[in-house]
mmCIF file of the C-alpha atoms, coordinates in Angstrom:
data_MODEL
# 
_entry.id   MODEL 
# 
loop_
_atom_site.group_PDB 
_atom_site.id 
_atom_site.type_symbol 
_atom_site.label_atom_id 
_atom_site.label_alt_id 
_atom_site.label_comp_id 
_atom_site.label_asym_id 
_atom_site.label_entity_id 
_atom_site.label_seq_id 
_atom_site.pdbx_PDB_ins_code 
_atom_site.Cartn_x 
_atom_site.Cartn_y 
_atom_site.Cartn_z 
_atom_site.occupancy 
_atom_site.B_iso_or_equiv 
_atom_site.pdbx_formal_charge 
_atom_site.auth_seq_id 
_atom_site.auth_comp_id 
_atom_site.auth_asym_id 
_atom_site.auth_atom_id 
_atom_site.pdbx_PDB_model_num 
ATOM 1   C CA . UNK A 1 1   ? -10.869 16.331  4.905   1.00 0.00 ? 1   UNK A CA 1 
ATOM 2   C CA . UNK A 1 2   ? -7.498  17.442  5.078   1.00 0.00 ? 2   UNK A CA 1 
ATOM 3   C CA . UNK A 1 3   ? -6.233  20.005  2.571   1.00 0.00 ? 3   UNK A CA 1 
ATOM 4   C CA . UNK A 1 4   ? -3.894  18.647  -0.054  1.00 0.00 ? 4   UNK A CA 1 
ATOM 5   C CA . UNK A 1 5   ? -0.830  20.831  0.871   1.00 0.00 ? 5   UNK A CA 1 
ATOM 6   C CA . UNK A 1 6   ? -0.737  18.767  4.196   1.00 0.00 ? 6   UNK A CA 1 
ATOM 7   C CA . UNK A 1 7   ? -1.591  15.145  3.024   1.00 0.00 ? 7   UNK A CA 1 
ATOM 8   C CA . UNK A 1 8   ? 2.082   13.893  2.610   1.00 0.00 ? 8   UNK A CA 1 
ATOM 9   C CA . UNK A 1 9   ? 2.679   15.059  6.270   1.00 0.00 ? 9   UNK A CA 1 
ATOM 10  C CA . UNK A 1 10  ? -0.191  13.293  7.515   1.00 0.00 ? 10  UNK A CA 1 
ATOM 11  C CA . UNK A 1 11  ? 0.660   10.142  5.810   1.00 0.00 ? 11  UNK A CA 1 
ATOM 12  C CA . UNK A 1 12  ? 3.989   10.596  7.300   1.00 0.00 ? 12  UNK A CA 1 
ATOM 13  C CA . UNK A 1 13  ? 2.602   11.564  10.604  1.00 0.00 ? 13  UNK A CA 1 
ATOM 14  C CA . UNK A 1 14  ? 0.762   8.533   10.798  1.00 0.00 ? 14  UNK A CA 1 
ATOM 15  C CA . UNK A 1 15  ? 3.549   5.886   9.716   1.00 0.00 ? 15  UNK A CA 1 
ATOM 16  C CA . UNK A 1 16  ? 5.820   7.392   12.467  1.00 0.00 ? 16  UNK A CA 1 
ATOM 17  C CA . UNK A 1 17  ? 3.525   7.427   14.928  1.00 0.00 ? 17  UNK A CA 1 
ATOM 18  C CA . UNK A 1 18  ? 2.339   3.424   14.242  1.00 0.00 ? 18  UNK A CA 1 
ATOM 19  C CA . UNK A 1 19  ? 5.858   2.163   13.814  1.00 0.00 ? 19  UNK A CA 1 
ATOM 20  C CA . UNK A 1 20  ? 6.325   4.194   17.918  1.00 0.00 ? 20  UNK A CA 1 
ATOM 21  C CA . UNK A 1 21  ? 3.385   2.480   18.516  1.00 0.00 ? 21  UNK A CA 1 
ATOM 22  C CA . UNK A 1 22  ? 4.720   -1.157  17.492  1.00 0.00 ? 22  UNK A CA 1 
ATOM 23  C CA . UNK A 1 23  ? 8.018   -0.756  19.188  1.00 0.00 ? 23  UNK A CA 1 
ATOM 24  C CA . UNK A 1 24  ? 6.280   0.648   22.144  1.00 0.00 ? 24  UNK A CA 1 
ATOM 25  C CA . UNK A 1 25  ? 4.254   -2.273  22.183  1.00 0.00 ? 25  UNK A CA 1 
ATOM 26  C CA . UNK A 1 26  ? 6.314   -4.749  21.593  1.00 0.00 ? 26  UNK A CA 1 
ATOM 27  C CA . UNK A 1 27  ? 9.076   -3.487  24.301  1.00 0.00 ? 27  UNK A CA 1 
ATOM 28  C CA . UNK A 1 28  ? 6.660   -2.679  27.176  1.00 0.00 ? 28  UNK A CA 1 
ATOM 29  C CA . UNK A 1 29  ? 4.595   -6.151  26.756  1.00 0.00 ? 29  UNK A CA 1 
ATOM 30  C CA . UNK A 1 30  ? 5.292   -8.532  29.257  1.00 0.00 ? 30  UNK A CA 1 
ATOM 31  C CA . UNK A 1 31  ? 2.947   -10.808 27.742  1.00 0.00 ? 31  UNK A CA 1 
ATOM 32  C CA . UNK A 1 32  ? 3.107   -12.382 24.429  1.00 0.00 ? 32  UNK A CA 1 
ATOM 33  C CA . UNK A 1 33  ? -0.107  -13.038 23.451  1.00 0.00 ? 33  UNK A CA 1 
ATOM 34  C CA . UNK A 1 34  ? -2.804  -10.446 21.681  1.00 0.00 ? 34  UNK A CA 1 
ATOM 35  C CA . UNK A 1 35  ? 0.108   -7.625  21.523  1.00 0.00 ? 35  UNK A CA 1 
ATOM 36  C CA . UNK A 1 36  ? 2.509   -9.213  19.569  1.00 0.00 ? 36  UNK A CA 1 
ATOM 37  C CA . UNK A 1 37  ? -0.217  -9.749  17.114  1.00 0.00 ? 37  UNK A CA 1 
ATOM 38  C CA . UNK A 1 38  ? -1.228  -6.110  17.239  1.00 0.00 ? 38  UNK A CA 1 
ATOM 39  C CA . UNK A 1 39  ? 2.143   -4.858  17.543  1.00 0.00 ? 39  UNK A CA 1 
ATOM 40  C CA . UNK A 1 40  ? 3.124   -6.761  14.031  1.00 0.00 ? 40  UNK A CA 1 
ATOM 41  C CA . UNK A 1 41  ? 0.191   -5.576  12.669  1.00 0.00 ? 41  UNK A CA 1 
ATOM 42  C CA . UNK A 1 42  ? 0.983   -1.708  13.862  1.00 0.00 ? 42  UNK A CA 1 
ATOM 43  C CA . UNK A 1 43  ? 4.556   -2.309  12.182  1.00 0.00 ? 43  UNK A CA 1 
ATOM 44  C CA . UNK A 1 44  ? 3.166   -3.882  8.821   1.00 0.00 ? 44  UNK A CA 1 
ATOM 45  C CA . UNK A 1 45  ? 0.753   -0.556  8.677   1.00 0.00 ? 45  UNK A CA 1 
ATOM 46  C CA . UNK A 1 46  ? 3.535   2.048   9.457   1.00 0.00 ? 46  UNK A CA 1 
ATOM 47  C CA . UNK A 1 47  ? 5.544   0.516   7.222   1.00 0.00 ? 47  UNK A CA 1 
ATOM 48  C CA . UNK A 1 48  ? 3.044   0.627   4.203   1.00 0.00 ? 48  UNK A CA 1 
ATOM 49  C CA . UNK A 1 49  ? 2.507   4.117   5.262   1.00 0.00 ? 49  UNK A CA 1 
ATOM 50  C CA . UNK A 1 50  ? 6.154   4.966   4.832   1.00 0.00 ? 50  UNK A CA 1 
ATOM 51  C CA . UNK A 1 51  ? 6.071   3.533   1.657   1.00 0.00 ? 51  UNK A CA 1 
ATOM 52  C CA . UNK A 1 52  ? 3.564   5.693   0.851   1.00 0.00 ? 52  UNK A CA 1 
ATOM 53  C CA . UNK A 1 53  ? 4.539   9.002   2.264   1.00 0.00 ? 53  UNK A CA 1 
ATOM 54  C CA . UNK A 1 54  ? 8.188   7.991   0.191   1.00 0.00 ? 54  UNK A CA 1 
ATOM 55  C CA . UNK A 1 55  ? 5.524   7.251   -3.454  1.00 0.00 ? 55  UNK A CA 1 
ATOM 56  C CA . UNK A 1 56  ? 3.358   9.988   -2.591  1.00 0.00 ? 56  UNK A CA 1 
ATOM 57  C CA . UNK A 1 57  ? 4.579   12.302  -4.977  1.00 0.00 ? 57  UNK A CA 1 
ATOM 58  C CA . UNK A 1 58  ? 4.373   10.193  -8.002  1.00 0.00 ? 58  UNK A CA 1 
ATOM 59  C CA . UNK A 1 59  ? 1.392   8.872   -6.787  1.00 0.00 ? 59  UNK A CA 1 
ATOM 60  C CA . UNK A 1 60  ? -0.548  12.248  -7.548  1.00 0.00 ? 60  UNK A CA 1 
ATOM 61  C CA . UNK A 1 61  ? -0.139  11.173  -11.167 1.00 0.00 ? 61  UNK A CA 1 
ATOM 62  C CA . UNK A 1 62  ? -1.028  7.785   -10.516 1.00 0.00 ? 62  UNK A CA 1 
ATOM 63  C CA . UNK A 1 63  ? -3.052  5.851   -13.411 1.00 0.00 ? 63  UNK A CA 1 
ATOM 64  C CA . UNK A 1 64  ? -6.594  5.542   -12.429 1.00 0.00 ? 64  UNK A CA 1 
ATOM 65  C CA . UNK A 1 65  ? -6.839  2.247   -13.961 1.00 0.00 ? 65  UNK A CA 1 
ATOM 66  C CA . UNK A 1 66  ? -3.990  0.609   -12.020 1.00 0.00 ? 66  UNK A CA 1 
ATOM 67  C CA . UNK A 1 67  ? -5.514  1.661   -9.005  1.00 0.00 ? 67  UNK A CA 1 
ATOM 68  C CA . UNK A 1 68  ? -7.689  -1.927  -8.157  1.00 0.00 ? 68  UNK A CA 1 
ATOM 69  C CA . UNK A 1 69  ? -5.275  -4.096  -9.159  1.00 0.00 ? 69  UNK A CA 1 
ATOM 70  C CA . UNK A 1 70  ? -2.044  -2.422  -7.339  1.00 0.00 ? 70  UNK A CA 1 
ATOM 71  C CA . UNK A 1 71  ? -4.638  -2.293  -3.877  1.00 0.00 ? 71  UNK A CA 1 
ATOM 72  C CA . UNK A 1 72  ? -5.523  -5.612  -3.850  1.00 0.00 ? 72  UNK A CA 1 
ATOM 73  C CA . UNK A 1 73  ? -1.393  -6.557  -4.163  1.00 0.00 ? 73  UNK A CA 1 
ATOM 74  C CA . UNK A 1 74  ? -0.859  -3.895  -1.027  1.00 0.00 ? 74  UNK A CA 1 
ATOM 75  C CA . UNK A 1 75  ? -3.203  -5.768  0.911   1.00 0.00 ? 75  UNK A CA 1 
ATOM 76  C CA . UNK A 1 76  ? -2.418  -9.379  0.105   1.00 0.00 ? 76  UNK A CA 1 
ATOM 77  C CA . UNK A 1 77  ? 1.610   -8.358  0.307   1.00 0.00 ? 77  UNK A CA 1 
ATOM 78  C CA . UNK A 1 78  ? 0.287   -6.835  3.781   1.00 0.00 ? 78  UNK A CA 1 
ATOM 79  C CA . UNK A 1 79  ? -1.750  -9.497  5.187   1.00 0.00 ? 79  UNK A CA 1 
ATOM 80  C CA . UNK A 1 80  ? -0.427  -12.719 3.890   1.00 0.00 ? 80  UNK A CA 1 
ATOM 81  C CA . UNK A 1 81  ? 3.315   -12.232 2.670   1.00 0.00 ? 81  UNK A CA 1 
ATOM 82  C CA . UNK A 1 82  ? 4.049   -15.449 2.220   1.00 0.00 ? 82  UNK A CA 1 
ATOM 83  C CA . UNK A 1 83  ? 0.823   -16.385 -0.180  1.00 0.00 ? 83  UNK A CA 1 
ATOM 84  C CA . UNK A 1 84  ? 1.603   -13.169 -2.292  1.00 0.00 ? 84  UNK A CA 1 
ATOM 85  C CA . UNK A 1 85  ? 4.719   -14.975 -4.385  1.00 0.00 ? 85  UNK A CA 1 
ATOM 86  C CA . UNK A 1 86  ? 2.111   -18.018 -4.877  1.00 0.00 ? 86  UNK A CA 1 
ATOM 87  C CA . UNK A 1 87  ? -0.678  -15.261 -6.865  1.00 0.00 ? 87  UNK A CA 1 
ATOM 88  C CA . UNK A 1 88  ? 1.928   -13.496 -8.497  1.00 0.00 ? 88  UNK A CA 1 
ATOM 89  C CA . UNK A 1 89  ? 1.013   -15.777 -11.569 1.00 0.00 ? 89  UNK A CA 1 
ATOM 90  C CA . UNK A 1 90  ? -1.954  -14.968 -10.845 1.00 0.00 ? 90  UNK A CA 1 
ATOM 91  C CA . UNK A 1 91  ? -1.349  -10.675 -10.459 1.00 0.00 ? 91  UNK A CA 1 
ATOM 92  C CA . UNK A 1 92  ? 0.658   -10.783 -13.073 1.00 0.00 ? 92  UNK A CA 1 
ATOM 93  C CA . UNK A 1 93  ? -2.025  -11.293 -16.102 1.00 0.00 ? 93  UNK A CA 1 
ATOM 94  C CA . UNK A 1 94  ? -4.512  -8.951  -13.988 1.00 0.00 ? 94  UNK A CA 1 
ATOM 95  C CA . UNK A 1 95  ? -2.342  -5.726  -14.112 1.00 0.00 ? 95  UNK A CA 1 
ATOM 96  C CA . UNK A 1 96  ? -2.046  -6.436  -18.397 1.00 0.00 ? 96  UNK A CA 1 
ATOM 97  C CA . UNK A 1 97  ? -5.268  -7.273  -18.296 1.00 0.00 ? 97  UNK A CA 1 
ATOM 98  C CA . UNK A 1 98  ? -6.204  -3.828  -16.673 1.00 0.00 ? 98  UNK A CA 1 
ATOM 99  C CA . UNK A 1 99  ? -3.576  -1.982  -18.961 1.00 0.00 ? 99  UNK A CA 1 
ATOM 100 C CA . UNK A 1 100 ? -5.151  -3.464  -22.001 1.00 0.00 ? 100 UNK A CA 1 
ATOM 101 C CA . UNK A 1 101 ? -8.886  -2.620  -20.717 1.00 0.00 ? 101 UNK A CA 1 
ATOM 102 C CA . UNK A 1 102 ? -7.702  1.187   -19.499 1.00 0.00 ? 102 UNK A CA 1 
ATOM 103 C CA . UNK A 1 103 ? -9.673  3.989   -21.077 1.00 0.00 ? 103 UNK A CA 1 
ATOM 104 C CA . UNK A 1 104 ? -7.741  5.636   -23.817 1.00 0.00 ? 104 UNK A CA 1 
ATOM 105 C CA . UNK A 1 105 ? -7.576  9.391   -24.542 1.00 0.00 ? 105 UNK A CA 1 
ATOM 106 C CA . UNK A 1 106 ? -9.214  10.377  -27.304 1.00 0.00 ? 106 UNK A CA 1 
ATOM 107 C CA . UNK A 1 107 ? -7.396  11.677  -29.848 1.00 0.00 ? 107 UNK A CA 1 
ATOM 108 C CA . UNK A 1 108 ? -8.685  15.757  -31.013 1.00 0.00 ? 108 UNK A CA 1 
ATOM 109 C CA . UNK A 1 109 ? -8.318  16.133  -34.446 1.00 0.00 ? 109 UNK A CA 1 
# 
C-alpha cells in the first residue's frame, strides 16, 4: 500500500510513464496491427491518469455517494467514447438519482 503522502506522485508516475509507453509504441511499431490497439489503449489510460493526478486533490473530499455513478461514466467515456453522448440521458437521471438517495448527516441537537 503506498503511504498517502506519495499517492499523487504515483498516480502521476504512472500517467507519464503510460502516455511514454503509447508514443513509444506507436513510433517504434512497424506493424499496425495488435499495437496500435494497445498503444491507444496505453494513451486513453495515461490520459485518465493525468486527469486524475490534476483532480486528486479535490478528490480527497470526494462524496462517497457519487463515487458509482462518476466510475461507471470514467469507464464508458474510456472505453466507448462515442456511445457515452448516447447514455448521457441515461447518466444524467442516475447521478440525481444518487444525490437524492445519499445518506444525510444527522443533525446533533
Amino acid at each position: 500500500m503506498i503511504p498517502a503522502a506519495y499517492r499523487r506522485q504515483a498516480i502521476g508516475v504512472l500517467s507519464i510513464g503510460l502516455i511514454v509507453s503509447a508514443m513509444a509504441l506507436y513510433l517504434g511499431s512497424a506493424e499496425v496491427g495488435e499495437s496500435l490497439g494497445l498503444s491507444a489503449a496505453l494513451w486513453r489510460v495515461g490520459l485518465l491518469l493525468g486527469v486524475l493526478w490534476y483532480a486528486y486533490p479535490s478528490l480527497v473530499h470526494f462524496p462517497g455517494w457519487i463515487l458509482v455513478p462518476s466510475i461507471l461514466s470514467l469507464l464508458l467515456l474510456t472505453v466507448r467514447p462515442r456511445i457515452f453522448v448516447r447514455f448521457l440521458p441515461i447518466l444524467i437521471p442516475l447521478f440525481i438519482l444518487t444525490y437524492l438517495l445519499r445518506p444525510r448527516s444527522q443533525k446533533k441537537g
